Amino acid sequence: MYRTVFAFLVLALAAAVATPRRGCSTPLSVEEFEDLYCNSTLVFKGRRTYSSSAVSRDRIGRWLIFGYSDFDADQVFKGSPEDPHDISVDRIWSQAEHRGQCRRHGFPDRADTFLVFASGTGPYQVETCRHSFPWDNCVPESFKSSLPLDC
């Protein structure tokens, strides 16, 4: 019985550590949001519908994490995705370049809706360290009300 209780506690602790908290892992100023907007090809508000990742190592053993997420956009503020209900974004985290700068997880914040700044033509790419912006907890109201911006 004690083993069962211990195993349950270990699993509960592991789930608590692995579950991101609601909040804002990347707080930015309105000016920083404006810069991200103007430097992006595609800006949208949407729900993440799918995520996956792959892990590998480079020639000298440093971690590389490739993340992939699909979104269903509620609103597109900039750009014209082929299908706004199926937007794919990629992210690469490299231990050599990003260790200590940001989390290795893609979109680490637990949220229903994100504001996404992406570049490219599809699949789109998001910045490695500045990409997870929960709409309700992270995006300033003054920035929301100014969308879409004229750059």
mmCIF file with all atom_site columns, C-alpha atoms in Angstrom, residues 33-151:
data_model
loop_
_atom_site.group_PDB
_atom_site.id
_atom_site.type_symbol
_atom_site.label_atom_id
_atom_site.label_alt_id
_atom_site.label_comp_id
_atom_site.label_asym_id
_atom_site.label_entity_id
_atom_site.label_seq_id
_atom_site.pdbx_PDB_ins_code
_atom_site.Cartn_x
_atom_site.Cartn_y
_atom_site.Cartn_z
_atom_site.occupancy
_atom_site.B_iso_or_equiv
_atom_site.pdbx_formal_charge
_atom_site.auth_seq_id
_atom_site.auth_comp_id
_atom_site.auth_asym_id
_atom_site.auth_atom_id
_atom_site.pdbx_PDB_model_num
ATOM 1   C CA . PHE A 1 33  ? 4.887  44.164 -28.768 1.00 0.00 ? 33  PHE A CA 1
ATOM 2   C CA . GLU A 1 34  ? 4.746  46.834 -31.489 1.00 0.00 ? 34  GLU A CA 1
ATOM 3   C CA . ASP A 1 35  ? 8.265  45.903 -32.671 1.00 0.00 ? 35  ASP A CA 1
ATOM 4   C CA . LEU A 1 36  ? 7.337  42.215 -32.810 1.00 0.00 ? 36  LEU A CA 1
ATOM 5   C CA . TYR A 1 37  ? 4.189  43.078 -34.754 1.00 0.00 ? 37  TYR A CA 1
ATOM 6   C CA . CYS A 1 38  ? 5.986  45.226 -37.323 1.00 0.00 ? 38  CYS A CA 1
ATOM 7   C CA . ASN A 1 39  ? 8.765  42.646 -37.813 1.00 0.00 ? 39  ASN A CA 1
ATOM 8   C CA . SER A 1 40  ? 6.367  39.720 -38.329 1.00 0.00 ? 40  SER A CA 1
ATOM 9   C CA . THR A 1 41  ? 4.848  38.338 -41.509 1.00 0.00 ? 41  THR A CA 1
ATOM 10  C CA . LEU A 1 42  ? 1.784  36.959 -39.733 1.00 0.00 ? 42  LEU A CA 1
ATOM 11  C CA . VAL A 1 43  ? 0.119  38.074 -36.478 1.00 0.00 ? 43  VAL A CA 1
ATOM 12  C CA . PHE A 1 44  ? -2.956 36.316 -35.157 1.00 0.00 ? 44  PHE A CA 1
ATOM 13  C CA . LYS A 1 45  ? -4.948 35.467 -32.052 1.00 0.00 ? 45  LYS A CA 1
ATOM 14  C CA . GLY A 1 46  ? -5.718 31.776 -31.867 1.00 0.00 ? 46  GLY A CA 1
ATOM 15  C CA . ARG A 1 47  ? -6.081 28.510 -30.001 1.00 0.00 ? 47  ARG A CA 1
ATOM 16  C CA . ARG A 1 48  ? -3.404 25.843 -30.123 1.00 0.00 ? 48  ARG A CA 1
ATOM 17  C CA . THR A 1 49  ? -4.918 22.649 -31.502 1.00 0.00 ? 49  THR A CA 1
ATOM 18  C CA . TYR A 1 50  ? -1.832 20.421 -31.705 1.00 0.00 ? 50  TYR A CA 1
ATOM 19  C CA . SER A 1 51  ? 1.778  20.372 -30.539 1.00 0.00 ? 51  SER A CA 1
ATOM 20  C CA . SER A 1 52  ? 4.696  18.027 -30.919 1.00 0.00 ? 52  SER A CA 1
ATOM 21  C CA . SER A 1 53  ? 8.434  18.161 -30.515 1.00 0.00 ? 53  SER A CA 1
ATOM 22  C CA . ALA A 1 54  ? 11.543 16.229 -31.402 1.00 0.00 ? 54  ALA A CA 1
ATOM 23  C CA . VAL A 1 55  ? 14.799 16.165 -29.497 1.00 0.00 ? 55  VAL A CA 1
ATOM 24  C CA . SER A 1 56  ? 18.261 15.551 -30.892 1.00 0.00 ? 56  SER A CA 1
ATOM 25  C CA . ARG A 1 57  ? 21.883 16.373 -30.176 1.00 0.00 ? 57  ARG A CA 1
ATOM 26  C CA . ASP A 1 58  ? 24.457 18.212 -32.226 1.00 0.00 ? 58  ASP A CA 1
ATOM 27  C CA . ARG A 1 59  ? 27.951 16.872 -33.039 1.00 0.00 ? 59  ARG A CA 1
ATOM 28  C CA . ILE A 1 60  ? 29.309 17.703 -29.578 1.00 0.00 ? 60  ILE A CA 1
ATOM 29  C CA . GLY A 1 61  ? 26.296 16.544 -27.576 1.00 0.00 ? 61  GLY A CA 1
ATOM 30  C CA . ARG A 1 62  ? 24.326 19.748 -27.029 1.00 0.00 ? 62  ARG A CA 1
ATOM 31  C CA . TRP A 1 63  ? 20.532 19.494 -27.087 1.00 0.00 ? 63  TRP A CA 1
ATOM 32  C CA . LEU A 1 64  ? 18.401 20.713 -30.001 1.00 0.00 ? 64  LEU A CA 1
ATOM 33  C CA . ILE A 1 65  ? 14.633 20.800 -29.575 1.00 0.00 ? 65  ILE A CA 1
ATOM 34  C CA . PHE A 1 66  ? 12.366 21.233 -32.577 1.00 0.00 ? 66  PHE A CA 1
ATOM 35  C CA . GLY A 1 67  ? 8.828  22.289 -31.687 1.00 0.00 ? 67  GLY A CA 1
ATOM 36  C CA . TYR A 1 68  ? 5.772  22.302 -33.922 1.00 0.00 ? 68  TYR A CA 1
ATOM 37  C CA . SER A 1 69  ? 2.303  23.686 -33.119 1.00 0.00 ? 69  SER A CA 1
ATOM 38  C CA . ASP A 1 70  ? -0.943 24.080 -35.051 1.00 0.00 ? 70  ASP A CA 1
ATOM 39  C CA . PHE A 1 71  ? -3.338 26.945 -34.322 1.00 0.00 ? 71  PHE A CA 1
ATOM 40  C CA . ASP A 1 72  ? -6.927 27.796 -35.148 1.00 0.00 ? 72  ASP A CA 1
ATOM 41  C CA . ALA A 1 73  ? -6.978 31.592 -35.566 1.00 0.00 ? 73  ALA A CA 1
ATOM 42  C CA . ASP A 1 74  ? -9.896 33.582 -34.160 1.00 0.00 ? 74  ASP A CA 1
ATOM 43  C CA . GLN A 1 75  ? -8.543 36.811 -35.648 1.00 0.00 ? 75  GLN A CA 1
ATOM 44  C CA . VAL A 1 76  ? -5.754 37.527 -38.122 1.00 0.00 ? 76  VAL A CA 1
ATOM 45  C CA . PHE A 1 77  ? -4.308 41.008 -37.612 1.00 0.00 ? 77  PHE A CA 1
ATOM 46  C CA . LYS A 1 78  ? -1.510 40.884 -40.189 1.00 0.00 ? 78  LYS A CA 1
ATOM 47  C CA . GLY A 1 79  ? -0.809 38.603 -43.142 1.00 0.00 ? 79  GLY A CA 1
ATOM 48  C CA . SER A 1 80  ? -2.939 36.127 -45.070 1.00 0.00 ? 80  SER A CA 1
ATOM 49  C CA . PRO A 1 81  ? -2.520 32.493 -44.057 1.00 0.00 ? 81  PRO A CA 1
ATOM 50  C CA . GLU A 1 82  ? -3.700 29.888 -46.536 1.00 0.00 ? 82  GLU A CA 1
ATOM 51  C CA . ASP A 1 83  ? -6.132 28.464 -43.953 1.00 0.00 ? 83  ASP A CA 1
ATOM 52  C CA . PRO A 1 84  ? -6.675 30.554 -40.795 1.00 0.00 ? 84  PRO A CA 1
ATOM 53  C CA . HIS A 1 85  ? -8.111 27.498 -39.033 1.00 0.00 ? 85  HIS A CA 1
ATOM 54  C CA . ASP A 1 86  ? -4.921 25.473 -39.538 1.00 0.00 ? 86  ASP A CA 1
ATOM 55  C CA . ILE A 1 87  ? -1.788 27.601 -39.095 1.00 0.00 ? 87  ILE A CA 1
ATOM 56  C CA . SER A 1 88  ? 1.451  25.711 -38.419 1.00 0.00 ? 88  SER A CA 1
ATOM 57  C CA . VAL A 1 89  ? 4.358  27.305 -36.571 1.00 0.00 ? 89  VAL A CA 1
ATOM 58  C CA . ASP A 1 90  ? 7.833  25.942 -35.853 1.00 0.00 ? 90  ASP A CA 1
ATOM 59  C CA . ARG A 1 91  ? 10.403 26.798 -33.201 1.00 0.00 ? 91  ARG A CA 1
ATOM 60  C CA . ILE A 1 92  ? 13.971 25.590 -32.636 1.00 0.00 ? 92  ILE A CA 1
ATOM 61  C CA . TRP A 1 93  ? 15.696 25.761 -29.243 1.00 0.00 ? 93  TRP A CA 1
ATOM 62  C CA . SER A 1 94  ? 19.439 25.159 -29.168 1.00 0.00 ? 94  SER A CA 1
ATOM 63  C CA . GLN A 1 95  ? 21.359 24.508 -25.959 1.00 0.00 ? 95  GLN A CA 1
ATOM 64  C CA . ALA A 1 96  ? 24.376 26.214 -27.526 1.00 0.00 ? 96  ALA A CA 1
ATOM 65  C CA . GLU A 1 97  ? 22.494 29.432 -28.326 1.00 0.00 ? 97  GLU A CA 1
ATOM 66  C CA . HIS A 1 98  ? 19.589 29.675 -25.884 1.00 0.00 ? 98  HIS A CA 1
ATOM 67  C CA . ARG A 1 99  ? 20.582 27.958 -22.622 1.00 0.00 ? 99  ARG A CA 1
ATOM 68  C CA . GLY A 1 100 ? 19.899 30.296 -19.743 1.00 0.00 ? 100 GLY A CA 1
ATOM 69  C CA . GLN A 1 101 ? 18.087 32.777 -22.001 1.00 0.00 ? 101 GLN A CA 1
ATOM 70  C CA . CYS A 1 102 ? 14.702 31.095 -22.237 1.00 0.00 ? 102 CYS A CA 1
ATOM 71  C CA . ARG A 1 103 ? 12.793 27.892 -21.644 1.00 0.00 ? 103 ARG A CA 1
ATOM 72  C CA . ARG A 1 104 ? 13.258 25.014 -23.986 1.00 0.00 ? 104 ARG A CA 1
ATOM 73  C CA . HIS A 1 105 ? 9.484  24.355 -24.145 1.00 0.00 ? 105 HIS A CA 1
ATOM 74  C CA . GLY A 1 106 ? 7.459  25.887 -26.947 1.00 0.00 ? 106 GLY A CA 1
ATOM 75  C CA . PHE A 1 107 ? 4.477  27.926 -25.703 1.00 0.00 ? 107 PHE A CA 1
ATOM 76  C CA . PRO A 1 108 ? 5.135  27.080 -22.024 1.00 0.00 ? 108 PRO A CA 1
ATOM 77  C CA . ASP A 1 109 ? 2.221  29.131 -20.699 1.00 0.00 ? 109 ASP A CA 1
ATOM 78  C CA . ARG A 1 110 ? -1.069 27.362 -20.085 1.00 0.00 ? 110 ARG A CA 1
ATOM 79  C CA . ALA A 1 111 ? -3.698 29.389 -21.916 1.00 0.00 ? 111 ALA A CA 1
ATOM 80  C CA . ASP A 1 112 ? -6.753 29.002 -24.107 1.00 0.00 ? 112 ASP A CA 1
ATOM 81  C CA . THR A 1 113 ? -5.741 31.686 -26.600 1.00 0.00 ? 113 THR A CA 1
ATOM 82  C CA . PHE A 1 114 ? -2.369 33.087 -27.675 1.00 0.00 ? 114 PHE A CA 1
ATOM 83  C CA . LEU A 1 115 ? -1.245 36.124 -29.633 1.00 0.00 ? 115 LEU A CA 1
ATOM 84  C CA . VAL A 1 116 ? 1.245  34.725 -32.152 1.00 0.00 ? 116 VAL A CA 1
ATOM 85  C CA . PHE A 1 117 ? 3.911  36.680 -34.047 1.00 0.00 ? 117 PHE A CA 1
ATOM 86  C CA . ALA A 1 118 ? 5.291  34.557 -36.892 1.00 0.00 ? 118 ALA A CA 1
ATOM 87  C CA . SER A 1 119 ? 7.591  34.956 -39.883 1.00 0.00 ? 119 SER A CA 1
ATOM 88  C CA . GLY A 1 120 ? 7.973  33.117 -43.159 1.00 0.00 ? 120 GLY A CA 1
ATOM 89  C CA . THR A 1 121 ? 5.353  31.735 -45.505 1.00 0.00 ? 121 THR A CA 1
ATOM 90  C CA . GLY A 1 122 ? 4.247  28.507 -43.868 1.00 0.00 ? 122 GLY A CA 1
ATOM 91  C CA . PRO A 1 123 ? 5.009  26.605 -41.936 1.00 0.00 ? 123 PRO A CA 1
ATOM 92  C CA . TYR A 1 124 ? 5.747  29.823 -40.117 1.00 0.00 ? 124 TYR A CA 1
ATOM 93  C CA . GLN A 1 125 ? 8.492  30.327 -37.548 1.00 0.00 ? 125 GLN A CA 1
ATOM 94  C CA . VAL A 1 126 ? 8.231  32.001 -34.142 1.00 0.00 ? 126 VAL A CA 1
ATOM 95  C CA . GLU A 1 127 ? 11.096 33.512 -32.173 1.00 0.00 ? 127 GLU A CA 1
ATOM 96  C CA . THR A 1 128 ? 12.818 31.082 -29.862 1.00 0.00 ? 128 THR A CA 1
ATOM 97  C CA . CYS A 1 129 ? 12.677 33.164 -26.695 1.00 0.00 ? 129 CYS A CA 1
ATOM 98  C CA . ARG A 1 130 ? 9.846  35.641 -27.304 1.00 0.00 ? 130 ARG A CA 1
ATOM 99  C CA . HIS A 1 131 ? 6.851  33.707 -28.573 1.00 0.00 ? 131 HIS A CA 1
ATOM 100 C CA . SER A 1 132 ? 4.459  32.665 -25.781 1.00 0.00 ? 132 SER A CA 1
ATOM 101 C CA . PHE A 1 133 ? 1.883  35.418 -25.227 1.00 0.00 ? 133 PHE A CA 1
ATOM 102 C CA . PRO A 1 134 ? -1.379 34.297 -23.613 1.00 0.00 ? 134 PRO A CA 1
ATOM 103 C CA . TRP A 1 135 ? -4.057 36.735 -24.811 1.00 0.00 ? 135 TRP A CA 1
ATOM 104 C CA . ASP A 1 136 ? -5.756 37.150 -21.428 1.00 0.00 ? 136 ASP A CA 1
ATOM 105 C CA . ASN A 1 137 ? -2.728 37.235 -19.116 1.00 0.00 ? 137 ASN A CA 1
ATOM 106 C CA . CYS A 1 138 ? 0.108  38.713 -21.126 1.00 0.00 ? 138 CYS A CA 1
ATOM 107 C CA . VAL A 1 139 ? -1.033 41.113 -23.835 1.00 0.00 ? 139 VAL A CA 1
ATOM 108 C CA . PRO A 1 140 ? -1.585 44.690 -22.570 1.00 0.00 ? 140 PRO A CA 1
ATOM 109 C CA . GLU A 1 141 ? -5.096 46.052 -23.106 1.00 0.00 ? 141 GLU A CA 1
ATOM 110 C CA . SER A 1 142 ? -3.697 49.166 -24.793 1.00 0.00 ? 142 SER A CA 1
ATOM 111 C CA . PHE A 1 143 ? -1.935 46.972 -27.364 1.00 0.00 ? 143 PHE A CA 1
ATOM 112 C CA . LYS A 1 144 ? -5.033 44.811 -27.949 1.00 0.00 ? 144 LYS A CA 1
ATOM 113 C CA . SER A 1 145 ? -7.160 47.879 -28.613 1.00 0.00 ? 145 SER A CA 1
ATOM 114 C CA . SER A 1 146 ? -4.632 49.233 -31.137 1.00 0.00 ? 146 SER A CA 1
ATOM 115 C CA . LEU A 1 147 ? -4.710 46.121 -33.370 1.00 0.00 ? 147 LEU A CA 1
ATOM 116 C CA . PRO A 1 148 ? -4.186 46.011 -36.285 1.00 0.00 ? 148 PRO A CA 1
ATOM 117 C CA . LEU A 1 149 ? -1.231 48.395 -36.332 1.00 0.00 ? 149 LEU A CA 1
ATOM 118 C CA . ASP A 1 150 ? 0.069  50.526 -39.187 1.00 0.00 ? 150 ASP A CA 1
ATOM 119 C CA . CYS A 1 151 ? 3.813  49.934 -39.335 1.00 0.00 ? 151 CYS A CA 1
#
